[in-house]
Coordinates of C-alpha atoms and ligand atoms in Angstrom, one line a residue:
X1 CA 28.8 11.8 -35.6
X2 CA 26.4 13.4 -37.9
X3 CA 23.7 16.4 -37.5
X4 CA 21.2 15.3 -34.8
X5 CA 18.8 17.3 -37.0
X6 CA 16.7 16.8 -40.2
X7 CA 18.3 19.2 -43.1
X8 CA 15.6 21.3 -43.2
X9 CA 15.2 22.2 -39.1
X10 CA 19.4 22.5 -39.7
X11 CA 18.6 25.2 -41.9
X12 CA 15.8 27.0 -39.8
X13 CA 18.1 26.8 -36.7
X14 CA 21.1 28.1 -38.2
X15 CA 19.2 30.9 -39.4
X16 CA 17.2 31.5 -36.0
X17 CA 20.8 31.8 -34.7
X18 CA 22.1 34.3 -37.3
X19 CA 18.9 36.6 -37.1
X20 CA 19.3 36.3 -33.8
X21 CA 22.1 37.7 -33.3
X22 CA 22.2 40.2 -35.8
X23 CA 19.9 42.4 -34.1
X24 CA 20.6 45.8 -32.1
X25 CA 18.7 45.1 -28.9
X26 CA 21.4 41.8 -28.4
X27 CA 23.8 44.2 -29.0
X28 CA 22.2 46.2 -26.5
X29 CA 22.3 43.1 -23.9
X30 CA 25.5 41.3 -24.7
X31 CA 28.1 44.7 -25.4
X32 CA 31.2 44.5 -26.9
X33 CA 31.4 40.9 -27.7
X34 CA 28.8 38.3 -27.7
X35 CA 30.8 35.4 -25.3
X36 CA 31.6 34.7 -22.1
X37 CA 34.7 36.4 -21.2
X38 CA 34.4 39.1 -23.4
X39 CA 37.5 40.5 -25.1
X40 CA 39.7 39.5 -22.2
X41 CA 39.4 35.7 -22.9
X42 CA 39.8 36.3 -26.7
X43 CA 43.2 37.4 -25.7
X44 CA 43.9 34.8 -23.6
X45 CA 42.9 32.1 -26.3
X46 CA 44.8 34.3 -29.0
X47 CA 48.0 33.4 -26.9
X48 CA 47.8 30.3 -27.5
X49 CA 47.8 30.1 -31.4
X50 CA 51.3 31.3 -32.1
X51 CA 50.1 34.1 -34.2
X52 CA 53.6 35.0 -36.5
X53 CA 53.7 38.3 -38.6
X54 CA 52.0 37.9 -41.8
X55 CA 50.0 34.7 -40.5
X56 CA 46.5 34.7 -42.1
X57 CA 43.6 34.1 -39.4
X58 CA 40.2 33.1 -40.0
X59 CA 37.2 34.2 -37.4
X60 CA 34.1 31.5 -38.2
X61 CA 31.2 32.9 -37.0
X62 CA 32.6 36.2 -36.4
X63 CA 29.3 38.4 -35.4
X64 CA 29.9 42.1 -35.8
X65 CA 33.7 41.8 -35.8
X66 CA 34.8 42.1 -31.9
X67 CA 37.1 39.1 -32.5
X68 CA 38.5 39.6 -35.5
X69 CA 39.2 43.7 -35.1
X70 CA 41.2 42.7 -31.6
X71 CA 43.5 40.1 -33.6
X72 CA 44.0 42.8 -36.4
X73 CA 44.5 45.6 -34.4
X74 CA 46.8 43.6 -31.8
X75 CA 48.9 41.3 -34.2
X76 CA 50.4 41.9 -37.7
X77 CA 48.4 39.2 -39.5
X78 CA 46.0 39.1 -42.0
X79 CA 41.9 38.8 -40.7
X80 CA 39.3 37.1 -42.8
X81 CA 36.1 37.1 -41.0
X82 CA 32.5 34.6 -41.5
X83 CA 29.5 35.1 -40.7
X84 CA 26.1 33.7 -41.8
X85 CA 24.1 37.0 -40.9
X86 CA 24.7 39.4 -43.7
X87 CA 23.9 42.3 -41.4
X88 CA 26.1 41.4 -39.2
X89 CA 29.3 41.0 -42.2
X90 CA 27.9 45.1 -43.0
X91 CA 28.5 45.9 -39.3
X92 CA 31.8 44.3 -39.2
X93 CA 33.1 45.5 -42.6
X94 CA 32.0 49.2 -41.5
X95 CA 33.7 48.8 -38.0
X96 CA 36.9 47.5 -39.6
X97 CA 36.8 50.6 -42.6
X98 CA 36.5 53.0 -38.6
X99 CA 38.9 51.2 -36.8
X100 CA 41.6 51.8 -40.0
X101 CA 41.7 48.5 -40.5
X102 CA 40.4 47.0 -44.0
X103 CA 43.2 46.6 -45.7
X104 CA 44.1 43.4 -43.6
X105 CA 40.6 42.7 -41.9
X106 CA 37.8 41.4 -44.1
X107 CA 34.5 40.1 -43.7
X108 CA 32.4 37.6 -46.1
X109 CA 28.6 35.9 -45.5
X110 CA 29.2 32.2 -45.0
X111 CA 28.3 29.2 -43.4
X112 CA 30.6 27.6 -41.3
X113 CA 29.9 24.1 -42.9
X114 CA 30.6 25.4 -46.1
X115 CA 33.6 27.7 -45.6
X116 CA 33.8 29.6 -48.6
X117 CA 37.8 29.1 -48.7
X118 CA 40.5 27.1 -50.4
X119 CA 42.2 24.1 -49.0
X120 CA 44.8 24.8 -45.9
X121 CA 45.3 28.8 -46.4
X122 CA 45.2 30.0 -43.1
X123 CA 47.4 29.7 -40.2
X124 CA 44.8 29.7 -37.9
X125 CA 41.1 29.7 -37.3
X126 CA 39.5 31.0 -34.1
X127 CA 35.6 30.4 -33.6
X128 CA 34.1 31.9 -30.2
X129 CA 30.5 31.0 -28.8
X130 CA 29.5 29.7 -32.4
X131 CA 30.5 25.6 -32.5
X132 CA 27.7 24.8 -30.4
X133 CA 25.0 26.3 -32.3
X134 CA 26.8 24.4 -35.8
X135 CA 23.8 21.5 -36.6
X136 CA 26.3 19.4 -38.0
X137 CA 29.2 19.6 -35.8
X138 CA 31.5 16.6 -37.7
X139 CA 30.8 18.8 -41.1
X140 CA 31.8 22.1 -39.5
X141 CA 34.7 20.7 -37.9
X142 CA 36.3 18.5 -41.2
X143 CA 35.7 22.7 -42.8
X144 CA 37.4 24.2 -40.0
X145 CA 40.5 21.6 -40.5
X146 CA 40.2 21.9 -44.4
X147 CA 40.9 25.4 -44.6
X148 CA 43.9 25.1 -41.7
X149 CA 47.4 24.3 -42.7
X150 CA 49.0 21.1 -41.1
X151 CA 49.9 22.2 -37.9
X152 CA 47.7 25.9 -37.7
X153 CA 45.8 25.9 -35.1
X154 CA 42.5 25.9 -34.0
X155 CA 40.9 28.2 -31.0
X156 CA 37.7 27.5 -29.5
X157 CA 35.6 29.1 -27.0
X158 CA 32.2 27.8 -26.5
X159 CA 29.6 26.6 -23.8
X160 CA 29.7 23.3 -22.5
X161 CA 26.9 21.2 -21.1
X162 CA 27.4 18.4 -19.0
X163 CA 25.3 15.5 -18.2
X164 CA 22.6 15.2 -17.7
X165 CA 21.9 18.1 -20.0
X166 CA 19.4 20.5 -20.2
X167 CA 15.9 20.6 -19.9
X168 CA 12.5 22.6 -20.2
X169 CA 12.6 25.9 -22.5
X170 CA 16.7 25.4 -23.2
X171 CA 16.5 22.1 -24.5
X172 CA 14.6 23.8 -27.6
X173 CA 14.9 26.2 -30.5
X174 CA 15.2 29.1 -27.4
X175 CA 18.3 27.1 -25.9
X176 CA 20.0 26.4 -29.7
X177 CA 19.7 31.0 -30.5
X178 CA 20.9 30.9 -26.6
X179 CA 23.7 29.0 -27.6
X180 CA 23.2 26.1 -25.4
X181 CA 20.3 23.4 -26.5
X182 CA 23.5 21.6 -29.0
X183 CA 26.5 22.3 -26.6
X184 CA 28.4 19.5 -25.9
X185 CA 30.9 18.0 -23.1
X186 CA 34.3 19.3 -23.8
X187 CA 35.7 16.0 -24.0
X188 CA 32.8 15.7 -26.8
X189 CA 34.2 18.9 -29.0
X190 CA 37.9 17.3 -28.2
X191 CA 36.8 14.1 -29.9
X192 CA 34.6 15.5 -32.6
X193 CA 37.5 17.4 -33.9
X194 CA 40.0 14.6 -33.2
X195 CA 37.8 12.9 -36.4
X196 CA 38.2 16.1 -38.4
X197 CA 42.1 15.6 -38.2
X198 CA 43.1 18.4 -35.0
X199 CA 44.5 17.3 -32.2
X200 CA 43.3 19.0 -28.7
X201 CA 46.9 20.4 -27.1
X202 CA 45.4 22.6 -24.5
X203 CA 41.9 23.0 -22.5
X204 CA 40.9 25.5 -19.9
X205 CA 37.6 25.3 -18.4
X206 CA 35.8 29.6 -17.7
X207 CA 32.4 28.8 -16.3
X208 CA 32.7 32.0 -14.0
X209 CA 32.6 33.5 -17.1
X210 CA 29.7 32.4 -18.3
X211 CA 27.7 32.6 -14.7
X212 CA 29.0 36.4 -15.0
X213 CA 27.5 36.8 -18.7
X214 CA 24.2 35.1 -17.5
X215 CA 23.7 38.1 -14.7
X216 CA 25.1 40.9 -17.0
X217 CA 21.9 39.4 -19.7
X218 CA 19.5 39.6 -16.3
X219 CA 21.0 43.2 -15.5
X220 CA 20.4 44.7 -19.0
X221 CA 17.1 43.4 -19.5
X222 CA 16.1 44.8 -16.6
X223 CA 17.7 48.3 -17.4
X224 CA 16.1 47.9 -20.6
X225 CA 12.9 47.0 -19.9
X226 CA 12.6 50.2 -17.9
X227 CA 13.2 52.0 -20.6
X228 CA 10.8 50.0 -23.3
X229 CA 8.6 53.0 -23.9
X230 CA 11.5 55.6 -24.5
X231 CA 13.0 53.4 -27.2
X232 CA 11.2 52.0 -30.5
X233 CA 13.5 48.6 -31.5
X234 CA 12.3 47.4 -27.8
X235 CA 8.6 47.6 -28.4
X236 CA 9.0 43.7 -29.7
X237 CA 11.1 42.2 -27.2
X238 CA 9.2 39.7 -24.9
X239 CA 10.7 40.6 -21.7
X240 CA 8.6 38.3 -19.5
X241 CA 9.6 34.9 -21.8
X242 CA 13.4 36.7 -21.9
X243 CA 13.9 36.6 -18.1
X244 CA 12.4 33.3 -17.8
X245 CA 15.0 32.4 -20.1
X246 CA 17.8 33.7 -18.2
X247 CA 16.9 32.2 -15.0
X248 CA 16.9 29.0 -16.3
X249 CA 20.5 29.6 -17.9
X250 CA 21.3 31.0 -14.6
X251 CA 20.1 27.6 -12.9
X252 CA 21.9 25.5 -15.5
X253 CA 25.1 27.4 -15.0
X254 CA 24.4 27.1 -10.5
X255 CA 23.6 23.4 -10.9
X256 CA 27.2 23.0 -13.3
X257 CA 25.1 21.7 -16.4
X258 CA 26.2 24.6 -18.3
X259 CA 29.7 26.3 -18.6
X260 CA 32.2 27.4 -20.9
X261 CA 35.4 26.3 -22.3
X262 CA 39.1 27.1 -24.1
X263 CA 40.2 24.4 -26.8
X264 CA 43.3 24.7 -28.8
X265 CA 43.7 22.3 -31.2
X266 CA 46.8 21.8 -33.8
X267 CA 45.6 20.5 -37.5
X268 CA 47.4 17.1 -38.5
X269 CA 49.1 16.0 -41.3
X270 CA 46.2 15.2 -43.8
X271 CA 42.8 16.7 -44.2
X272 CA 39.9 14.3 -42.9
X273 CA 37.7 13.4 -45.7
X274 CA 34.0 12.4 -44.7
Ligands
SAM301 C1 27.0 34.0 -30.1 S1 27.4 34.8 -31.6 C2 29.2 34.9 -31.5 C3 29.8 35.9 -32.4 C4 31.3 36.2 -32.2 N1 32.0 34.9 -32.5 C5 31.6 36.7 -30.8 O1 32.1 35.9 -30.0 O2 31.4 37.9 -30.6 C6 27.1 33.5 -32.7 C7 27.4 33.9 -34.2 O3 27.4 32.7 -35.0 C8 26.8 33.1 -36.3 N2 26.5 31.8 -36.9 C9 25.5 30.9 -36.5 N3 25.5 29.8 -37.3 C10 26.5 30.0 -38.2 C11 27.0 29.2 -39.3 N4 26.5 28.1 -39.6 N5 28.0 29.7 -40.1 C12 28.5 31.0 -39.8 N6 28.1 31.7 -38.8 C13 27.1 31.3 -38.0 C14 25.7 34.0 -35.9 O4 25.3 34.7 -37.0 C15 26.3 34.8 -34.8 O5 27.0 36.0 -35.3

């Protein structure tokens, strides 16, 4: 499968989705961590990737660090986190430097479909809330497999969308920084990685999760939007467009279009080559 994008609106997206999600008032909304689940299901999905001491772990697409500070803080492993949003790799690298943490918890700028890493050095690679936003989904997942030794595994969180997909405002740029216009089946990430050389071993499906993210969003806009005039970063925010936006998600997640998704996946033997 190749990008269902021209290069060019790859680019633009991918960098929608960074900006996007660099920015305090989504901090604001979304709180500690910016999936479904929160910290909880990072935990949960950590279980499953046989993290040993020493291990070296990669977070792709690592935001402002919520993943990658709970695997440092809660295993003895080495962290590499990254991110394409410079802003956010500053926010991370500062909360690691608070939380005690940077001598064994770094973060670098990067694309995820150019991993900025040597061939089969880590362990294992977790990437929450971020595969579905990747334009080229076969390219991100033969770099996720590159840098995994045989047998490291993989841990996915992400949103799902089944058939018969989305439609009016998500389907668009809105849905793709929303995480959802590009989401796939899970059988769909399953195979796309099964090309790349990883093998899914375990699944578990969290669409409460997600319903529960989608009114915690409604909730804090609200709150927020009360407060617009008391605070200067939310003079921009289009509060009208973001609720519309949320009450779609919120039908999308009611009518089980949307939902959200585990994946553990083991590397195999040889790297996939395009
Ligand atoms: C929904 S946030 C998830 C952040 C983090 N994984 C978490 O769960 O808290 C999506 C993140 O993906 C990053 N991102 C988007 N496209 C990327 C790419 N091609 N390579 C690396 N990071 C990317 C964005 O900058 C953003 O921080």
């Amino acid at each position: 499968m190749t990008s269902s994008l021209p290069a060019e609106t790859a680019e633009l997206t991918k960098g929608c989705c960074a900006a996007a999600y660099s920015g305090d008032v989504v901090a604001m909304v979304l709180g500690e961590s910016y999936h479904p689940g929160g910290l909880a299901l990072t935990r949960g999905l950590l279980a499953h990737l046989d993290l040993a001491a020493g291990a070296r772990v990669l977070d792709v697409a690592s935001g402002r660090g919520a993943t990658a500070l709970v695997i440092a803080a809660e295993h003895p492993v080495e962290v590499d986190g990254v991110d394409l949003s410079e802003s956010n790799v500053v926010h991370a690298t500062d909360a690691a430097r608070e939380a005690g943490l940077a001598e064994r918890l770094r973060f670098h700028a990067g694309d995820a479909e150019r991993l900025p890493f040597p061939d089969a050095v880590f362990d294992a690679v977790v990437c929450e809330c971020a595969f579905c936003t990747f334009p080229d989904k076969a390219t991100a997942a033969r770099e996720l497999a590159r840098v995994l030794r045989p047998g490291g595994r993989l841990g996915i969180t992400d949103v799902t969308i089944a058939p018969p997909g989305l439609s009016g405002d998500l389907a668009g740029l809105a849905g793709w920084v929303a995480c959802l216009a590009d989401a796939r089946p899970l059988d769909e990430y399953s195979s796309i990685l099964a090309a790349a050389g990883m093998r899914t071993v375990h699944t578990e499906r969290h669409d409460a999760a997600l319903a529960r993210m989608v009114e915690q969003i409604d909730a804090r806009l609200r709150a927020l939007r009360m407060m617009r005039s008391t605070l200067p970063a939310l003079a921009s925010v289009d509060f009208e467009r973001a609720a519309e936006l949320t009450a779609q998600a919120a039908a999308a997640v009611r009518d089980g279009v949307a939902g959200y998704a585990m994946l553990v996946a083991v590397r195999q033997g040889a790297p996939a080559r395009p």
